[in-house]
Coordinates of N, CA, C and O in Angstrom, one line a residue:
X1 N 0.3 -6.4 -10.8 CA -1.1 -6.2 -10.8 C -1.8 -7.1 -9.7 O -1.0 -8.0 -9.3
X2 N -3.0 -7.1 -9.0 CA -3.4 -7.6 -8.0 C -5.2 -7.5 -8.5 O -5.8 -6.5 -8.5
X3 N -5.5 -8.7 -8.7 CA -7.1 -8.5 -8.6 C -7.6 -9.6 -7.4 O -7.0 -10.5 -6.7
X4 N -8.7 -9.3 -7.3 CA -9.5 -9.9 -6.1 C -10.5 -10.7 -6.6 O -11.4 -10.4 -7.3
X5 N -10.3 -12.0 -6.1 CA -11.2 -13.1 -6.4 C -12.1 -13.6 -5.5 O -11.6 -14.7 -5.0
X6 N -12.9 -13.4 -5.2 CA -13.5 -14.1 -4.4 C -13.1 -13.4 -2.8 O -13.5 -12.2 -2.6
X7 N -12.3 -14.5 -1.7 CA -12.2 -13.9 -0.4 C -10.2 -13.9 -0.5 O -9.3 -14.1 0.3
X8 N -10.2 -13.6 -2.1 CA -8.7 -14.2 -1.7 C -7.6 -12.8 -2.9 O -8.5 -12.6 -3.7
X9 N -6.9 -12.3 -3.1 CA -6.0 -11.0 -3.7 C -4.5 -12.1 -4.2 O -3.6 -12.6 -3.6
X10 N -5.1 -12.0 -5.9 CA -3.9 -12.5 -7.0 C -3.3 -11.5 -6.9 O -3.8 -10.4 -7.0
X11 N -2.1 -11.8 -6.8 CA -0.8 -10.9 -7.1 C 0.0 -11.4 -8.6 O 0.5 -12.5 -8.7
X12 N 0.0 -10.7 -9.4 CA 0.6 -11.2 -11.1 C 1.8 -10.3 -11.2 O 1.8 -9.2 -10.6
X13 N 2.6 -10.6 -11.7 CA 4.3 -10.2 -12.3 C 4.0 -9.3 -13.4 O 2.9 -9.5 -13.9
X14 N 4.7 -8.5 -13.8 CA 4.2 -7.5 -15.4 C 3.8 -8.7 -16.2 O 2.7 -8.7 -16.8
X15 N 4.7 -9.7 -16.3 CA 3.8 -10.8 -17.6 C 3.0 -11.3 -17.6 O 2.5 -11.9 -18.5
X16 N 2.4 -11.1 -16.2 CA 1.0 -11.9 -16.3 C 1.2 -13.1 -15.6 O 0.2 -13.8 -15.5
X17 N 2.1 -13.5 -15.0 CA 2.4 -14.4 -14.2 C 2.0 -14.5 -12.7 O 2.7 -14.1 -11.8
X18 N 0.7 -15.0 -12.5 CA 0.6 -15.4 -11.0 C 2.0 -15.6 -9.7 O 2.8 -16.5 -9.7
X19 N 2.0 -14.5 -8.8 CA 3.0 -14.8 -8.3 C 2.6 -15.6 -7.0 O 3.3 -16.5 -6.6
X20 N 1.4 -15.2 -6.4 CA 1.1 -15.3 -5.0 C -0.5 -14.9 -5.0 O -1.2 -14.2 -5.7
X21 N -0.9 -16.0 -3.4 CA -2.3 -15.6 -3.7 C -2.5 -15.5 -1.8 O -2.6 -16.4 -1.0
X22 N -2.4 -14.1 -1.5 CA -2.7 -13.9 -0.3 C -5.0 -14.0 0.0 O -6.0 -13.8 -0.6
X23 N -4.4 -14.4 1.4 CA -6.6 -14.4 2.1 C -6.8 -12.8 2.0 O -5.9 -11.9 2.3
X24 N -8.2 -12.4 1.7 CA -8.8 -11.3 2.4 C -8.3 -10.7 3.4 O -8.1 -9.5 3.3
X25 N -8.1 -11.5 4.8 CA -8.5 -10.9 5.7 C -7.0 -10.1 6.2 O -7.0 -9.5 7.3
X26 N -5.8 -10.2 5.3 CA -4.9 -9.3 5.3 C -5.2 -8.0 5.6 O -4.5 -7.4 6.4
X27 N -6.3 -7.5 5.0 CA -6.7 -6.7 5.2 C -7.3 -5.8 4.0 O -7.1 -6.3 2.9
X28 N -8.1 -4.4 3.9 CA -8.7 -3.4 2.8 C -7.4 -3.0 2.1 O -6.5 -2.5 2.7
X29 N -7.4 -3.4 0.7 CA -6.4 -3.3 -0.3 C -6.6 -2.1 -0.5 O -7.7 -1.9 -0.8
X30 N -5.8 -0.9 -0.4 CA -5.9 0.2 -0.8 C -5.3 0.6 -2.0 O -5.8 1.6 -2.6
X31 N -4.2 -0.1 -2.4 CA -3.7 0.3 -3.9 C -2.9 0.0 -4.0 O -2.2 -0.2 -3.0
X32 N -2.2 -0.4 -5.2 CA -0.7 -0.7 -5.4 C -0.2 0.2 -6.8 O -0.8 0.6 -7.7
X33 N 1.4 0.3 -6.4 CA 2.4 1.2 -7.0 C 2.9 0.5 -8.1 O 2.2 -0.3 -8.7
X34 N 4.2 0.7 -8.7 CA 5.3 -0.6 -9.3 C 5.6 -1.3 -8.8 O 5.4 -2.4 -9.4
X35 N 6.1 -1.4 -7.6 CA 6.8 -2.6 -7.2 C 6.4 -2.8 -5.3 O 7.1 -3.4 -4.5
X36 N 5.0 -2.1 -4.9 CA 4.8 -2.2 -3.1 C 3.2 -1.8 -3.6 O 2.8 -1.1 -4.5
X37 N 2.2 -3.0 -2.4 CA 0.8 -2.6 -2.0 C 0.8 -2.2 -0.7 O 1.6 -2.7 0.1
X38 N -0.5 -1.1 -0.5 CA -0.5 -1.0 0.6 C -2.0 -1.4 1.1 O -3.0 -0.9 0.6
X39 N -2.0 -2.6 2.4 CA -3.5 -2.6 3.1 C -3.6 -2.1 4.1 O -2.6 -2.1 4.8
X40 N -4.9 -1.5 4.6 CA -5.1 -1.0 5.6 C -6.1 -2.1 6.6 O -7.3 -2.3 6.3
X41 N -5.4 -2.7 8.0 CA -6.0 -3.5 8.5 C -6.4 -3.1 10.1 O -5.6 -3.2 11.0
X42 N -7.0 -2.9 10.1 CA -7.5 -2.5 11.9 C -7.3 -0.8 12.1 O -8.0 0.1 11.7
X43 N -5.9 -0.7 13.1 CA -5.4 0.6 12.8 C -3.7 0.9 12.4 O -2.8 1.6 13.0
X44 N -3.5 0.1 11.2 CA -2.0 -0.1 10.8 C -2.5 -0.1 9.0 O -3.4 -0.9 8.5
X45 N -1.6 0.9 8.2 CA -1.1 0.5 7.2 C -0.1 -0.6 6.7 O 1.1 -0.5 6.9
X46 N -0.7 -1.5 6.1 CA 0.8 -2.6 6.3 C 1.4 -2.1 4.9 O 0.4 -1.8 4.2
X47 N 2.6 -1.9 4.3 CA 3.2 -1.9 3.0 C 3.8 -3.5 2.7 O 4.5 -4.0 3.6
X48 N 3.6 -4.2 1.7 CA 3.7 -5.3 0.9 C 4.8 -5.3 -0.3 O 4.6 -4.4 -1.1
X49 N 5.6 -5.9 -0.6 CA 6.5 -6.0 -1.7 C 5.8 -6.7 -2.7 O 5.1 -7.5 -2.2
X50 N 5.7 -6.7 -4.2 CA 5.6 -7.0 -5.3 C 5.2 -8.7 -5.1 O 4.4 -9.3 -5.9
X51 N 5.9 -9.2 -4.0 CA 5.6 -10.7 -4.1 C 5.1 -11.3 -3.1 O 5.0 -12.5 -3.0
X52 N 4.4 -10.1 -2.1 CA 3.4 -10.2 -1.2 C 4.0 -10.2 0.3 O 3.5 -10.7 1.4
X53 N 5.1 -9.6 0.1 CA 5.8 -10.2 1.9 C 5.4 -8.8 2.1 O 5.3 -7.9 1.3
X54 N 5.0 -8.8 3.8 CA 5.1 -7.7 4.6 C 6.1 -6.9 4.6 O 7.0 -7.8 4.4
X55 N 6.6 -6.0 4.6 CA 8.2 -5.7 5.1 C 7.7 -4.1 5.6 O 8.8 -3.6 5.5
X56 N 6.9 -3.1 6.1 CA 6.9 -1.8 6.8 C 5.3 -1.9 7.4 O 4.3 -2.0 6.6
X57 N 5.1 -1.8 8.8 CA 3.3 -1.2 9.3 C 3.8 0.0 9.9 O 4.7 0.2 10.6
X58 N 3.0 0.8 9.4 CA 2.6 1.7 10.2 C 1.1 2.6 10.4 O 0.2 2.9 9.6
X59 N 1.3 2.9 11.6 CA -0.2 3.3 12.3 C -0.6 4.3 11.9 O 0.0 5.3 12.0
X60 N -2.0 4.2 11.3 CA -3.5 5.0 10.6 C -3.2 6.3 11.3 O -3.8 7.3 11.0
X61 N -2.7 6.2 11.8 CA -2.7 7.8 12.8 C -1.7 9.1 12.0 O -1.7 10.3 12.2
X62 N -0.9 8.3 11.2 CA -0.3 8.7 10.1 C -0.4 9.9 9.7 O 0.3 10.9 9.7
X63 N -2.0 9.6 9.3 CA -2.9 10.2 8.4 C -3.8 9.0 7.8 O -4.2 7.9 8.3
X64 N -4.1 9.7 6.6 CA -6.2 9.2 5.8 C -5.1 9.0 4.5 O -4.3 9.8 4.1
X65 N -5.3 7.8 4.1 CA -4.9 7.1 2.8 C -5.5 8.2 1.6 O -6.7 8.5 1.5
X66 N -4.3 8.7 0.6 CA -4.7 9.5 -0.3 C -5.0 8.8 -1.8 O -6.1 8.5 -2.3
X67 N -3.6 8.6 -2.2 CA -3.4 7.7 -3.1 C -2.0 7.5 -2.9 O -1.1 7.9 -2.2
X68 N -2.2 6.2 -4.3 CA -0.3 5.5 -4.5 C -0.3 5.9 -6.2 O -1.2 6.0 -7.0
X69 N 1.1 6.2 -6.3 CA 1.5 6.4 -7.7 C 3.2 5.8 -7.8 O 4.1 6.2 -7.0
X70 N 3.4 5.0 -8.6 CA 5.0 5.1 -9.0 C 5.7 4.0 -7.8 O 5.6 2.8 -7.8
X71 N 6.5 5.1 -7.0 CA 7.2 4.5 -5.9 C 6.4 4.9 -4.6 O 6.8 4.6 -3.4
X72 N 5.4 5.7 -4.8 CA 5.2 6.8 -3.5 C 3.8 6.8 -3.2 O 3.1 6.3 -4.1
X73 N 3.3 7.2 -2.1 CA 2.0 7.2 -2.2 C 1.5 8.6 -0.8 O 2.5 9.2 -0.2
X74 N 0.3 8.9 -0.4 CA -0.1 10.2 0.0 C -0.4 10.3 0.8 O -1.3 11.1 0.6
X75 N -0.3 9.9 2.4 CA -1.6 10.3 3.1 C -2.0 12.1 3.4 O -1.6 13.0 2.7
X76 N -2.5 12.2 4.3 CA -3.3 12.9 4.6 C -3.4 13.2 5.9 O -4.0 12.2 6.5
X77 N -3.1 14.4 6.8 CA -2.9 14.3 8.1 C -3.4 16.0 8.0 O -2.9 16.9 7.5
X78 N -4.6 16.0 8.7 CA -4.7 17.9 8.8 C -5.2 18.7 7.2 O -6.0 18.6 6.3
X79 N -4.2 19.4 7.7 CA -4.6 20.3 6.2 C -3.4 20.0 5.5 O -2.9 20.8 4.8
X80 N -2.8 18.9 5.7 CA -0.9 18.8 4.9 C -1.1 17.0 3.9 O -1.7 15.9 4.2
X81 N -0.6 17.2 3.3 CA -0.5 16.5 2.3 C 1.2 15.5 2.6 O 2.3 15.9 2.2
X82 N 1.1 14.6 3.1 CA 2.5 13.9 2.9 C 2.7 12.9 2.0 O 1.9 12.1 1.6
X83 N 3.9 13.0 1.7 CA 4.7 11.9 0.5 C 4.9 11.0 1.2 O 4.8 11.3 2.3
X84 N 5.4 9.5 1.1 CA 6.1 8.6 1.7 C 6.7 8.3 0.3 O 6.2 8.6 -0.8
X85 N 8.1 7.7 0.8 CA 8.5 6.4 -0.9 C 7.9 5.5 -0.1 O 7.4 5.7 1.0
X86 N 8.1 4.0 -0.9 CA 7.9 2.9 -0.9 C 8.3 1.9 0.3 O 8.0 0.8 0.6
X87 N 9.1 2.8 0.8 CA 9.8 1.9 2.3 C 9.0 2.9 3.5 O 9.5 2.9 4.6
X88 N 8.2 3.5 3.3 CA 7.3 4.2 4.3 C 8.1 5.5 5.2 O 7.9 5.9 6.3
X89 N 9.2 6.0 4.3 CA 9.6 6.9 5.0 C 9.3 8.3 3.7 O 9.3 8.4 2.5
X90 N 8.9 9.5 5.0 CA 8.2 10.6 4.5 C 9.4 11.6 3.7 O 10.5 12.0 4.2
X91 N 9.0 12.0 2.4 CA 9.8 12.7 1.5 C 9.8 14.1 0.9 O 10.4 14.8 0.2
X92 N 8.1 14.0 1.9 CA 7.7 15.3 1.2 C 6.6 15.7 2.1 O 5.9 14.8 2.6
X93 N 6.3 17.4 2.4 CA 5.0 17.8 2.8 C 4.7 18.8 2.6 O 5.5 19.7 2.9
X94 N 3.3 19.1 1.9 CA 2.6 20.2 1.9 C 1.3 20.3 2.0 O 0.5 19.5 2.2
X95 N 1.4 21.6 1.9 CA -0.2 22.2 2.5 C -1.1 21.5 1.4 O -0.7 21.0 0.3
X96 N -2.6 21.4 2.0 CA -4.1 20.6 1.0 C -4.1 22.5 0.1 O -3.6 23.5 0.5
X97 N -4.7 22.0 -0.8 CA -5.1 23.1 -1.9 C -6.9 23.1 -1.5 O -7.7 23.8 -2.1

């Protein structure tokens, strides 16, 4: 879980354990999954691991941030709908309804 205090994003363990306390200016928190957040900073999605390390950016050009669920999350490119998993590689695509 990840709540926002002030100018600063707690990162907590399922137990409720404080793990890490990244600054704001990482960037617009857009959501997190089970185990990866993703922020969107400038023109780069950065993906985040559970304990706050960087580990995948990639560029807004992508697509438009949909949502995150599970392992996976959505963007949005056109009229198509893509999947990513959690390591930012694409698993799925379809047409917008």
């Amino acid at each position: 879980m990840i709540e926002r205090h002030g100018s600063w994003y707690e990162i907590y363990d399922e137990r409720g354990k404080k793990q890490k306390t990244l600054p704001e200016h990482i960037g617009m928190l857009l959501g997190w999954g089970t185990r990866f957040f993703i922020v969107h900073k400038g023109s780069w999605y950065e993906l985040y691991d559970e304990s706050g390390k960087k580990y995948k950016t990639l560029p807004d050009h992508t697509g438009t941030f949909v949502s995150i669920s599970g392992d996976t999350f959505i963007l949005r490119k056109g009229s198509w709908l893509e999947t990513y998993d959690m390591l930012g590689k694409k698993i799925n695509t379809r047409p917008v309804r």
